[in-house]
Structures are given as structure tokens and as C-alpha cells.
Coordinates of C-alpha atoms in Angstrom, one line a residue:
M188 CA -37.8 79.7 -75.3
K189 CA -35.9 76.9 -74.4
A190 CA -31.8 77.4 -75.0
F191 CA -29.0 74.9 -75.5
N192 CA -27.1 74.4 -72.0
T193 CA -23.6 74.6 -71.2
T194 CA -23.6 75.4 -67.7
G195 CA -25.2 72.2 -65.1
P196 CA -27.7 69.5 -65.4
C197 CA -30.5 69.8 -68.3
D198 CA -33.8 70.8 -67.0
P199 CA -36.6 69.5 -70.2
D200 CA -38.6 72.8 -69.4
R201 CA -35.4 75.2 -70.0
H202 CA -33.0 73.3 -72.7
Y203 CA -33.3 71.6 -75.3
M204 CA -32.2 67.9 -74.4
L205 CA -32.2 64.2 -75.2
D206 CA -34.0 61.6 -73.3
P207 CA -31.0 61.0 -70.7
L208 CA -31.3 57.9 -70.0
A209 CA -31.5 56.6 -73.6
R210 CA -27.4 56.0 -72.7
L211 CA -27.8 54.4 -69.7
P212 CA -30.1 51.1 -70.8
E213 CA -28.8 49.2 -68.4
A214 CA -29.3 51.4 -65.0
R215 CA -33.1 50.6 -64.5
G216 CA -32.6 47.1 -64.5
L217 CA -29.2 46.9 -62.4
V218 CA -31.2 48.9 -59.7
E219 CA -34.5 46.2 -59.6
Q220 CA -32.0 43.6 -58.9
G221 CA -30.6 45.3 -55.9
K222 CA -27.1 45.5 -57.0
Y223 CA -24.6 48.0 -56.4
F224 CA -22.6 49.3 -59.7
V225 CA -20.7 52.6 -60.9
V226 CA -21.8 55.0 -63.8
H227 CA -18.7 57.0 -65.2
A228 CA -18.0 59.7 -68.5
P229 CA -15.7 62.2 -68.6
R230 CA -16.3 66.2 -67.8
Q231 CA -20.1 67.5 -68.9
T232 CA -21.6 64.6 -71.0
G233 CA -25.2 64.6 -68.9
K234 CA -24.5 62.2 -65.4
T235 CA -25.8 64.5 -63.2
T236 CA -28.5 64.7 -65.6
A237 CA -28.9 60.9 -66.3
L238 CA -28.5 60.4 -62.6
A239 CA -31.5 63.2 -61.5
A240 CA -33.8 61.3 -64.3
L241 CA -33.5 57.7 -63.0
A242 CA -34.0 58.9 -59.6
R243 CA -37.1 60.5 -60.8
E244 CA -38.1 57.4 -62.9
L245 CA -37.4 55.4 -59.9
N246 CA -39.6 57.5 -57.6
A247 CA -42.2 57.5 -60.1
T248 CA -42.9 53.8 -59.9
G249 CA -43.9 54.0 -56.4
R250 CA -42.0 50.9 -55.4
Y251 CA -38.3 52.7 -54.4
A252 CA -37.4 55.5 -52.5
A253 CA -34.3 57.2 -54.8
V254 CA -32.1 60.0 -54.1
S255 CA -29.5 61.7 -56.6
F256 CA -27.3 63.9 -54.5
S257 CA -23.5 65.3 -55.3
C258 CA -20.3 64.5 -52.9
E259 CA -18.6 67.7 -53.7
V260 CA -19.6 69.7 -50.9
A261 CA -16.8 67.2 -48.9
R262 CA -13.9 67.8 -51.8
M263 CA -11.6 69.4 -49.0
T264 CA -12.5 66.7 -46.3
G265 CA -9.4 64.5 -47.3
D266 CA -8.1 62.4 -44.9
D267 CA -11.0 63.7 -42.1
V268 CA -13.2 60.6 -41.9
G269 CA -15.9 62.6 -39.6
W270 CA -16.4 65.5 -41.7
T271 CA -16.3 63.6 -45.2
E272 CA -19.2 61.1 -43.3
R273 CA -21.2 64.3 -41.7
L274 CA -21.2 66.1 -45.0
V275 CA -22.1 63.2 -47.3
L276 CA -25.3 62.6 -45.3
R277 CA -26.1 65.9 -45.0
S278 CA -26.2 65.9 -49.0
I279 CA -28.2 63.3 -48.9
Q280 CA -30.8 65.3 -46.7
D281 CA -30.9 68.1 -48.6
A282 CA -31.2 66.2 -51.8
A283 CA -34.0 64.5 -50.6
R284 CA -36.5 67.4 -49.5
T285 CA -35.8 69.0 -52.3
L286 CA -37.2 66.1 -54.9
G287 CA -40.1 66.4 -52.2
M288 CA -39.7 62.5 -50.8
P289 CA -42.7 60.9 -49.2
Q290 CA -42.2 62.0 -45.5
G291 CA -42.1 58.5 -44.5
C292 CA -39.2 57.7 -47.1
L293 CA -37.2 61.0 -45.6
P294 CA -33.9 60.4 -44.4
P295 CA -33.7 60.5 -39.8
T296 CA -33.0 64.2 -38.9
P297 CA -30.7 64.6 -37.1
W298 CA -28.6 61.2 -38.2
P299 CA -27.7 59.0 -35.0
E300 CA -24.5 59.8 -33.9
N301 CA -21.4 57.1 -34.1
I302 CA -17.5 57.2 -34.4
P303 CA -15.8 58.2 -37.5
G304 CA -15.5 55.9 -39.9
F305 CA -19.3 54.2 -38.4
T306 CA -21.7 57.2 -39.1
L307 CA -22.6 56.7 -42.3
I308 CA -23.1 52.8 -42.2
E309 CA -25.3 53.0 -39.1
G310 CA -27.0 56.2 -40.6
L311 CA -27.9 54.1 -43.5
R312 CA -29.1 51.4 -42.1
V313 CA -31.4 53.4 -39.7
W314 CA -33.0 55.2 -42.5
A315 CA -33.2 51.9 -44.8
D316 CA -35.0 50.4 -41.6
Q317 CA -37.4 52.9 -40.8
S318 CA -38.2 53.5 -45.0
P319 CA -41.4 51.9 -46.3
R320 CA -39.7 51.8 -49.3
P321 CA -36.5 50.5 -50.8
L322 CA -33.4 52.9 -50.9
V323 CA -32.1 53.9 -54.3
L324 CA -28.6 56.1 -53.6
L325 CA -27.0 58.0 -56.4
F326 CA -23.7 59.3 -55.5
D327 CA -22.9 62.0 -58.0
E328 CA -19.4 63.4 -58.2
I329 CA -18.3 60.5 -55.9
D330 CA -14.4 60.4 -56.9
S331 CA -14.2 64.3 -55.8
L332 CA -13.8 62.9 -51.9
A333 CA -10.3 62.7 -51.6
G334 CA -7.6 60.5 -49.6
T335 CA -8.9 58.3 -46.4
G336 CA -12.2 60.1 -46.2
L337 CA -12.7 58.8 -49.8
E338 CA -11.8 55.3 -48.9
S339 CA -13.7 55.3 -45.5
V340 CA -16.9 56.1 -47.6
L341 CA -16.0 53.6 -49.9
S342 CA -15.2 50.7 -47.2
Q343 CA -18.7 51.3 -45.4
L344 CA -21.3 50.9 -48.5
R345 CA -19.2 47.6 -49.3
D346 CA -19.4 46.3 -45.7
G347 CA -23.2 47.2 -45.6
Y348 CA -24.2 45.6 -48.6
T349 CA -22.5 42.8 -47.4
S350 CA -24.0 42.2 -43.9
A351 CA -27.5 40.3 -45.3
D352 CA -28.7 40.1 -41.8
T353 CA -29.2 44.4 -41.4
P354 CA -31.4 46.9 -43.6
F355 CA -28.9 48.9 -46.1
P356 CA -29.9 50.7 -48.9
H357 CA -31.6 48.5 -51.6
A358 CA -29.0 49.9 -54.7
V359 CA -26.2 52.1 -54.7
V360 CA -24.9 54.0 -57.8
L361 CA -21.1 55.5 -57.7
C362 CA -21.1 58.4 -60.7
G363 CA -18.1 60.1 -61.3
M364 CA -15.3 61.4 -63.8
R365 CA -13.2 58.0 -63.6
N366 CA -13.5 54.7 -63.3
V367 CA -13.6 53.3 -59.4
R368 CA -10.4 51.7 -60.0
D369 CA -8.9 55.0 -60.4
Y370 CA -10.9 57.1 -57.4
Q371 CA -7.8 56.9 -55.0
A372 CA -5.4 58.1 -58.0
A373 CA -7.6 60.9 -58.8
S374 CA -8.4 61.9 -55.4
D375 CA -4.7 62.0 -53.6
G376 CA -2.9 62.9 -56.9
D377 CA -1.3 59.6 -56.7
P378 CA -0.4 58.7 -60.0
D379 CA 1.2 55.7 -58.8
R380 CA -1.9 54.4 -57.2
L381 CA -3.9 53.9 -60.7
G382 CA -5.0 50.5 -61.1
T383 CA -4.8 49.6 -57.5
P384 CA -7.4 47.5 -55.7
T385 CA -10.6 49.8 -54.8
P386 CA -12.2 48.9 -51.3
F387 CA -15.5 48.9 -53.5
N388 CA -15.0 45.6 -54.8
V389 CA -18.6 44.6 -54.7
S390 CA -19.6 46.8 -58.0
A391 CA -22.0 44.8 -60.6
A392 CA -20.9 46.9 -63.2
S393 CA -19.1 49.8 -65.0
L394 CA -21.4 51.5 -67.2
R395 CA -19.8 54.6 -69.4
I396 CA -22.4 57.0 -70.6
G397 CA -21.3 57.3 -74.3
D398 CA -21.5 60.4 -76.8
F399 CA -24.1 61.8 -78.8
S400 CA -24.8 60.0 -81.9
F401 CA -25.1 61.8 -85.5
A402 CA -28.3 61.1 -85.2
D403 CA -29.1 62.2 -81.8
V404 CA -27.2 65.7 -82.6
A405 CA -29.6 66.1 -85.3
E406 CA -32.3 65.3 -83.2
L407 CA -31.3 67.8 -80.7
Y408 CA -30.5 70.9 -83.0
G409 CA -33.8 69.6 -84.8
Q410 CA -35.6 70.4 -81.5
H411 CA -34.2 74.4 -81.9
T412 CA -35.6 74.0 -85.4
A413 CA -39.1 73.1 -84.3
A414 CA -39.7 75.1 -81.7
T415 CA -38.3 78.4 -83.9
G416 CA -38.6 77.5 -87.5
Q417 CA -34.7 77.9 -88.1
V418 CA -33.2 75.2 -89.8
F419 CA -29.9 73.7 -89.5
T420 CA -28.5 72.8 -92.5
D421 CA -27.3 69.1 -93.1
Y422 CA -23.8 70.6 -93.7
A423 CA -24.1 72.5 -90.3
V424 CA -25.2 69.5 -88.7
Q425 CA -22.4 67.2 -90.3
R426 CA -19.9 70.0 -89.5
A427 CA -21.2 69.6 -85.9
F428 CA -20.7 66.3 -85.2
E429 CA -17.4 65.7 -87.3
A430 CA -15.6 68.4 -85.1
S431 CA -17.2 67.3 -81.9
Q432 CA -17.9 63.5 -82.2
G433 CA -20.7 64.2 -80.3
Q434 CA -19.3 65.5 -77.4
P435 CA -22.2 66.4 -75.5
W436 CA -21.0 69.6 -73.9
L437 CA -19.7 70.4 -77.6
V438 CA -22.5 69.6 -79.5
N439 CA -24.4 72.4 -77.7
A440 CA -21.8 74.7 -77.4
L441 CA -21.6 75.0 -81.2
A442 CA -25.3 75.5 -81.3
R443 CA -25.2 78.0 -78.3
D444 CA -22.6 80.2 -79.7
V445 CA -24.3 80.6 -83.7
I446 CA -27.4 81.1 -81.7
E447 CA -27.0 83.4 -78.7
M448 CA -23.0 85.1 -79.8
M449 CA -23.1 84.9 -83.3
R450 CA -27.5 85.9 -83.0
V451 CA -27.4 84.2 -86.7
P452 CA -31.5 85.7 -87.6
L453 CA -33.8 83.3 -86.9
D454 CA -34.8 83.8 -90.9
Q455 CA -31.6 82.6 -91.8
S456 CA -30.4 79.1 -92.3
I457 CA -27.6 77.9 -89.9
T458 CA -24.9 76.7 -91.8
D459 CA -21.7 74.7 -91.6
T460 CA -19.5 78.3 -92.0
H461 CA -21.5 79.5 -88.7
M462 CA -20.6 76.5 -86.8
E463 CA -16.2 76.7 -88.0
Q464 CA -16.8 80.0 -86.7
A465 CA -18.1 78.9 -83.7
M466 CA -15.5 76.5 -83.3
G467 CA -12.8 78.4 -83.6
R468 CA -14.3 80.7 -80.9
L469 CA -14.3 78.2 -78.2
I470 CA -10.9 77.3 -79.3
T471 CA -9.5 80.8 -78.8
Q472 CA -11.7 81.4 -75.9
R473 CA -10.5 78.4 -74.2
A474 CA -14.0 77.8 -72.2
T475 CA -14.2 76.6 -68.7
H476 CA -14.5 73.1 -70.2
L477 CA -11.7 73.1 -72.2
D478 CA -9.5 74.6 -69.6
S479 CA -10.9 71.9 -66.8
L480 CA -9.9 68.9 -69.2
V481 CA -6.7 70.2 -70.8
V482 CA -5.0 70.7 -66.7
Q483 CA -4.3 67.1 -66.7
L484 CA -1.8 67.6 -69.9
D485 CA 1.2 67.6 -67.8
E486 CA -0.2 64.5 -65.6
P487 CA 2.5 62.0 -66.6
H488 CA 0.0 59.1 -67.7
I489 CA -1.8 61.7 -69.9
R490 CA 1.4 63.3 -71.0
R491 CA 3.0 59.4 -72.1
F492 CA 0.1 59.4 -75.0
I493 CA -0.1 62.9 -75.9
E494 CA 3.4 63.5 -76.9
P495 CA 3.7 60.8 -79.1
M496 CA 0.4 61.3 -80.6
I497 CA 2.0 64.6 -81.8
T498 CA 4.9 63.2 -83.0
G499 CA 3.5 60.3 -84.8
G500 CA 5.4 58.0 -82.3
W501 CA 5.0 55.0 -79.9
V502 CA 4.0 54.5 -76.9
L503 CA 6.3 51.7 -74.8
K504 CA 3.7 49.5 -73.5
E505 CA 5.2 48.8 -70.0
Q506 CA 3.3 47.1 -67.1
S507 CA 1.2 50.3 -66.7
Y508 CA -0.1 50.8 -70.7
S509 CA -3.5 49.8 -69.8
D510 CA -4.2 51.4 -66.9
D511 CA -2.5 54.6 -68.2
L512 CA -4.8 53.9 -71.3
S513 CA -8.2 53.4 -69.5
Y514 CA -7.2 56.6 -67.2
A515 CA -7.0 58.7 -70.9
R516 CA -10.3 57.3 -72.3
D517 CA -11.6 57.7 -69.1
L518 CA -10.9 61.7 -68.6
G519 CA -12.2 61.7 -72.5
L520 CA -8.8 62.9 -73.9
V521 CA -8.5 59.9 -76.2
T522 CA -10.6 57.8 -78.8
R523 CA -12.0 54.6 -77.2
S524 CA -10.9 52.6 -80.8
L525 CA -8.0 52.1 -82.4
P526 CA -6.1 53.6 -83.8
L527 CA -5.6 55.7 -81.0
Q528 CA -6.3 59.6 -81.4
I529 CA -7.2 62.9 -79.6
A530 CA -11.2 62.4 -79.2
N531 CA -12.5 64.9 -81.6
P532 CA -10.9 67.9 -83.7
I533 CA -11.6 70.8 -81.0
Y534 CA -10.0 68.8 -78.6
Q535 CA -7.0 68.4 -80.7
E536 CA -6.5 72.1 -81.7
A537 CA -7.7 72.9 -77.8
I538 CA -4.4 71.0 -76.6
V539 CA -2.0 72.0 -79.4
Q540 CA -3.1 75.9 -78.4
V541 CA -2.5 74.9 -74.8
L542 CA 0.9 73.6 -75.4
A543 CA 2.1 75.7 -77.6
Q544 CA 1.0 79.2 -75.6
P545 CA 4.1 79.6 -74.2
L546 CA 6.1 79.7 -77.6
L547 CA 3.7 82.3 -78.9
D548 CA 5.5 85.2 -77.1
G549 CA 8.6 84.4 -78.6
I550 CA 6.7 85.2 -82.1
D551 CA 6.6 88.7 -83.5
A552 CA 5.5 87.8 -87.2
D553 CA 3.0 90.4 -88.2
P554 CA 0.3 88.7 -90.3
S555 CA -0.8 91.3 -92.4
A556 CA 2.9 91.4 -94.2
L557 CA 2.4 87.4 -94.8
L558 CA -0.7 87.9 -97.2
L559 CA -1.1 89.0 -100.5
P560 CA -3.0 91.5 -102.1
D561 CA -6.3 88.9 -102.4
G562 CA -6.0 88.0 -98.8
R563 CA -4.2 84.6 -99.4
L564 CA -1.2 83.5 -97.5
D565 CA 2.3 84.1 -99.0
I566 CA 3.7 80.8 -98.1
A567 CA 7.2 81.2 -99.4
M568 CA 6.9 84.4 -97.1
L569 CA 5.6 82.2 -94.4
L570 CA 8.1 79.3 -94.8
E571 CA 10.9 82.2 -94.3
E572 CA 9.8 84.1 -91.5
F573 CA 9.6 80.3 -89.8
V574 CA 13.1 79.7 -90.7
A575 CA 14.6 83.1 -89.0
F576 CA 12.2 82.2 -86.1
W577 CA 13.7 78.9 -85.6
K578 CA 17.2 79.7 -86.0
V579 CA 16.8 81.9 -83.3
N580 CA 14.9 80.1 -81.1
S581 CA 15.6 76.1 -81.5
K582 CA 17.4 75.8 -78.9
I583 CA 15.9 77.7 -76.0
I584 CA 12.7 75.4 -77.0
D585 CA 14.3 72.3 -77.3
T586 CA 16.1 72.5 -73.9
R587 CA 13.6 74.6 -71.6
Y588 CA 10.2 73.8 -72.9
T589 CA 8.1 70.5 -71.2
Y590 CA 7.1 68.5 -74.2
Q591 CA 10.2 68.2 -75.4
E592 CA 9.7 65.2 -77.5
A593 CA 7.2 67.2 -79.6
A594 CA 8.5 70.8 -79.0
C595 CA 9.8 71.4 -82.8
H596 CA 5.8 69.9 -83.6
L597 CA 4.4 72.8 -81.2
A598 CA 6.8 75.5 -82.3
F599 CA 5.7 75.1 -85.8
M600 CA 2.2 75.0 -85.5
A601 CA 2.5 78.1 -82.6
F602 CA 4.1 79.9 -85.7
C603 CA 1.2 79.1 -88.0
R604 CA -1.7 79.8 -85.5
Q605 CA -0.1 83.2 -85.2
V606 CA -0.1 83.8 -89.1
V607 CA -3.5 82.3 -88.9
N608 CA -4.7 85.0 -86.2
G609 CA -8.1 84.0 -85.9
D610 CA -8.7 84.8 -89.8
G611 CA -8.3 81.0 -91.0
F612 CA -8.7 77.5 -89.8
I613 CA -6.0 75.0 -89.1
D614 CA -6.5 71.4 -89.6
L615 CA -4.6 68.4 -87.8
E616 CA -4.1 65.2 -88.4
Y617 CA -2.1 63.5 -85.8
G618 CA -2.0 60.3 -83.6
L619 CA -0.1 57.0 -82.6
G620 CA 2.4 55.8 -85.1
R621 CA 1.7 57.8 -87.6
K622 CA 5.2 58.7 -87.4
R623 CA 4.6 62.2 -88.7
L624 CA 2.0 65.0 -88.4
D625 CA -0.1 66.1 -91.4
L626 CA -1.4 69.8 -91.1
A627 CA -3.6 72.1 -93.1
I628 CA -4.1 76.1 -93.2
R629 CA -7.4 76.4 -94.8
K630 CA -7.6 80.7 -95.3
P631 CA -10.8 82.2 -96.7
F632 CA -10.0 85.0 -99.4
T633 CA -11.4 86.7 -102.5
D634 CA -11.3 85.3 -106.0
G635 CA -10.7 87.2 -108.9
R636 CA -14.6 87.1 -109.3
G637 CA -15.2 89.0 -106.0
C638 CA -16.4 85.5 -104.6
R639 CA -15.8 84.2 -101.5
A640 CA -12.7 80.8 -101.7
V641 CA -10.7 79.1 -99.8
Q642 CA -6.8 78.7 -100.3
W643 CA -5.6 75.5 -98.5
S644 CA -2.0 74.8 -97.7
A645 CA -0.8 71.3 -97.2
F646 CA 2.3 70.6 -94.7
E647 CA 4.2 67.6 -93.6
L648 CA 6.0 67.3 -90.5
K649 CA 8.9 64.7 -89.3
V650 CA 11.8 64.3 -87.2
R651 CA 14.9 62.8 -87.7
T652 CA 16.7 61.0 -84.6
D653 CA 19.7 59.0 -83.9
D654 CA 17.4 56.1 -84.1
N655 CA 15.2 56.6 -87.2
G656 CA 17.9 57.4 -89.9
D657 CA 16.8 59.8 -93.1
Q658 CA 13.0 60.8 -93.2
V659 CA 13.1 62.9 -96.0
S660 CA 12.4 60.2 -98.7
S661 CA 9.4 58.5 -96.8
G662 CA 8.3 62.3 -95.6
L663 CA 7.9 62.9 -99.4
E664 CA 5.7 59.6 -99.7
Q665 CA 3.7 60.4 -97.0
L666 CA 3.3 64.3 -98.5
D667 CA 1.6 62.5 -101.8
G668 CA -0.4 60.5 -100.0
Y669 CA -1.4 63.7 -98.0
L670 CA -1.7 66.0 -101.0
N671 CA -4.1 63.4 -102.8
R672 CA -6.4 63.7 -100.1
L673 CA -6.6 67.1 -100.1
A674 CA -6.9 66.9 -104.2
L675 CA -3.7 69.6 -103.7
D676 CA -0.7 70.1 -106.0
T677 CA 1.7 71.2 -103.6
G678 CA 2.5 71.3 -100.0
T679 CA 5.8 71.5 -98.1
L680 CA 7.8 68.6 -96.1
I681 CA 9.3 69.7 -92.8
V682 CA 12.1 68.0 -91.5
F683 CA 13.6 68.5 -88.0
D684 CA 16.6 67.2 -87.1
R685 CA 16.9 66.0 -83.6
R686 CA 20.3 63.6 -83.8
R687 CA 22.6 64.4 -80.8
D688 CA 25.8 65.2 -83.5
A689 CA 23.7 67.4 -85.9
A690 CA 25.2 70.1 -87.1
P691 CA 23.7 73.4 -85.3
T692 CA 20.6 75.0 -86.2
S693 CA 22.2 78.3 -88.0
E694 CA 24.2 76.1 -90.1
R695 CA 21.4 73.1 -91.0
T696 CA 18.2 75.2 -91.4
R697 CA 17.1 75.9 -95.2
L698 CA 14.8 75.9 -97.7
T699 CA 15.0 74.1 -100.9
E700 CA 12.7 72.0 -103.6
A701 CA 12.4 68.5 -103.7
E702 CA 10.3 65.8 -106.2
T703 CA 7.9 63.6 -104.5
P704 CA 7.0 60.3 -105.9
K705 CA 4.4 61.2 -107.9
G706 CA 6.2 63.9 -109.7
R707 CA 5.5 67.2 -107.6
M708 CA 7.8 70.0 -106.8
V709 CA 7.0 70.3 -103.3
T710 CA 8.9 72.8 -100.7
L711 CA 11.4 71.1 -98.6
L712 CA 12.6 72.4 -95.2
L713 CA 15.0 70.8 -93.2
A714 CA 15.5 72.6 -89.9

């Protein structure tokens, strides 16, 4: 039986999958024109699967000798140019034999020897001269190469392409997480090299593999239904798409969790509730995909976007703004459209959980003590417990925490996460320029008739600084709007005071009531 794949390339005989080239429609035409070009996309979006499919399709025409191979074996070679060249050429040989290319099209064995810096270009020239078909090389994981080794590979490909009087591969595809302009910065860890010129300046195009559309998600899940009879309800498909925004790994991971981990019987439909539970587990368990993503959060070019997104502030548009934004988008962390936001709700929650993790050890609230008899959260008690926590820990958090501008927001979100403790959901709305963070807790409980119900609790978070003045009035107005969207009658406005001359936390932190412009009585926490 086929399965939803979350590890490695997709195999059509073993995995549910969509046409991998449908999201890369321009590639075939560029190859036929003999172009050298770049394909890039975030982690686990189907790059390797698409390259392998393109190579198979090209070989099947009988007109090309195409090989897709990974450069990752040379990840640790760094500035050793000769070692980098030898490992790349060995990867080409191994992949060509695995693909079963016609004997006359296989690369030479052994490759011709040359001095470092010329071994790759000379080997490819000899192979192109011997091959009866034009060569197409698809370099996967090209941005795993580092330092001088990477620069040498790119330079040799450029020099071979521009030398019209000698044989050389007909077309070359460089594929990685980042666009070619960022290869050097990504490989040597020097953030100042973002946007610097690349030796590979002959690229005809830079193609990005897109995420799944809603129709794609429905089609993929429909393959499971066709194979097993088990239906994904329309709400389940909608929830999966909303949570993932079509990110391919997340789409597959949600379905795999429901089917293989939750083991929903085949005679039962998969619902949006199942998807909610799978979403929560992915975030809590911090799957490898999420871990590899959030490791980027400490990079200055990423932090300058993530921190103001959480606080609702703005990014100062300095000279490097466009390069930094492109870099964040290439990693798949932020949306490609405006307004700029975290790419999807799962990433939103995962990022907050990672950033708030250092705070969780200082929270000793007992979740069971904050529950009412019917299972609802006692919001008044929750706020009182947070006030006690904040009075003790705010100074330490404010001075020691890495994301200092967002420390207040993360402290409250960490507290809520500890209280919910896997038995509820936290919905976040944050992004650049919002001037606040909207947070809703959804807590399942059993109502008076014994039926399942959901308690919604809304919170608006604001920060007062030396520059922005009083935030209570604007916060109450914004809370009104948030409550309108959620169809709630009451909520909580939290205003953190970050002014330099603010009174000590123990003196200024207090709970009170306030009236919104629409006449709602809400809780006001001044912290």
C-alpha cells in the first residue's frame, strides 16, 4: 500500500505523489534551449524528486543524456578544491550508473587527471566529447558546497559554458535551498556576503518550486481515498491547507500522522479535528523538518524580520533589506506576498515554541489548578498566575533573553503554552506593522448537555515604549476588532511597559477592567 512520504525523494510505486514537474513547467524548455539555470526552493518541497523526474523525462526522449546527482557528499571539503572536484565527479559517475544510462553515454572511468581548479572542467569536456547525446547535468544540493570549493565549481561551469570552441554539457541545472546569489554567504557562514556577486553569472533563469495549491492537496489526499476508500472530509482538507499553506512536507506529514500514528480506522472519515490533533503533535514533537527550519532563527538576517513580526513592529529598510527579505523567503520562513507574515500557521507556532522554550523552565503553573469543573480554563486565575510569574521573572527575561524586543510577548505565549499543555490550541496572528499580537486559546470542554464544545479566549498584546506613547486606547480599539472577528463578547488587553523610566515591575503590574469603544467590558493587564 502506498504511503504519504516525509523522508527523502518520492517514489511513484511507494508514495502518494503529484506530478513533480507540474510545479516546474519552464524547466524542459530551458534545457532544450541549452540554458544554464537555477532551481531553488525551501527544504523538503520536492526539489530532488523534481530533478530526478526531469532527468528521466529527458533520457526517455532518446535525445539527451541527463543525470541528476547530489553534491552533498562534498559538504565538508570547504576550501580543498581538488577534493571537492573529485567528490562531485564521483557523484556524477555513481548516479549515471544507477540511472542505467546507455553504455556509450556513461562518463569516463576514470576521470582524466588535472591540477585542482581544472579537474572538473576537463572531465566534463572529455565526457561531452565522447557522448553521442548532449549532456544535461542536474546538480542537486549545490549550496551544500562551501568556500573556495564552491566558487571553483561555479567558475569552471561558467568557463566551460562560455568556451564555445570546446565540447561541454548542453545544459546545467543548479538546485538548492537558496538562490544562486546567496550560495557564498550560505556556504561560508558570512552573513555580510548576502547578495554579493556569484561566479555563476551565466544563469538564464532562477526558478522556484512552488507550494501545493488547495486543489493539489485535495488531489493528493484523494489518492489515498481512491486506494483505500477512506475519505478526507472537505473540512479536513481545508484545515490541512490552512495550517500548511500547501508546504509539501507539512501536507504529507499531517496526513501521515493521522493515518499511521493516530491509526484512524479505514471505515471512518478523516476530519478537521484529526488534522488539528496532528498539527499539535507535529509542533510539540519538533519533527526534523521543523528543527532544520528554526535553526536559522539566530541568524541576524532572519532575526531582523522574525522579531518585529512577533511584536508587530517595523523593519528599518536599510541597504540590505531586499537581500535579507529574499533570503528569508528562499528559506521558506516568510510569505512571498504582502503583508509579510510567517509562511504558515504551523511555522508560526513552531517558531514561537522554539523561541519561548528557554522560558518554560521558569513556569511552575499547574495546568489542572487553572481548570473549572467542566474543563474550561479559569481565565481570571490564569491572568493572576501570569502576574505572579511576571513580577518575579520580568527583569531576568528582559536582560538575558536573545529576542529582547519580543521577550514580553514570548513570555506570555510560553505561559499559555504551559497552561494549555497539549489539551488545547493557541492561534496566533502576528506580522510586520500590525502594532500588536493577537492570541486566542481554544480549549475543548464538555458542556452541560454532555456534548463537546470549545472555549475561546482572546488576548491582545501591546508594548509601550519611549517612542510610541500610551497604548491602552489603541489596544482597546484593536481588541474590539479582534473580538468582532472571533464573535466574542469579552477578552483581555495586555500592555507591557518597556519605557526606560517605567516604575518597577512589582509596582506597575496590575489587573483591572476597561471598556472598549464598542462598550465591551474587558480585562486590562498593565505589566
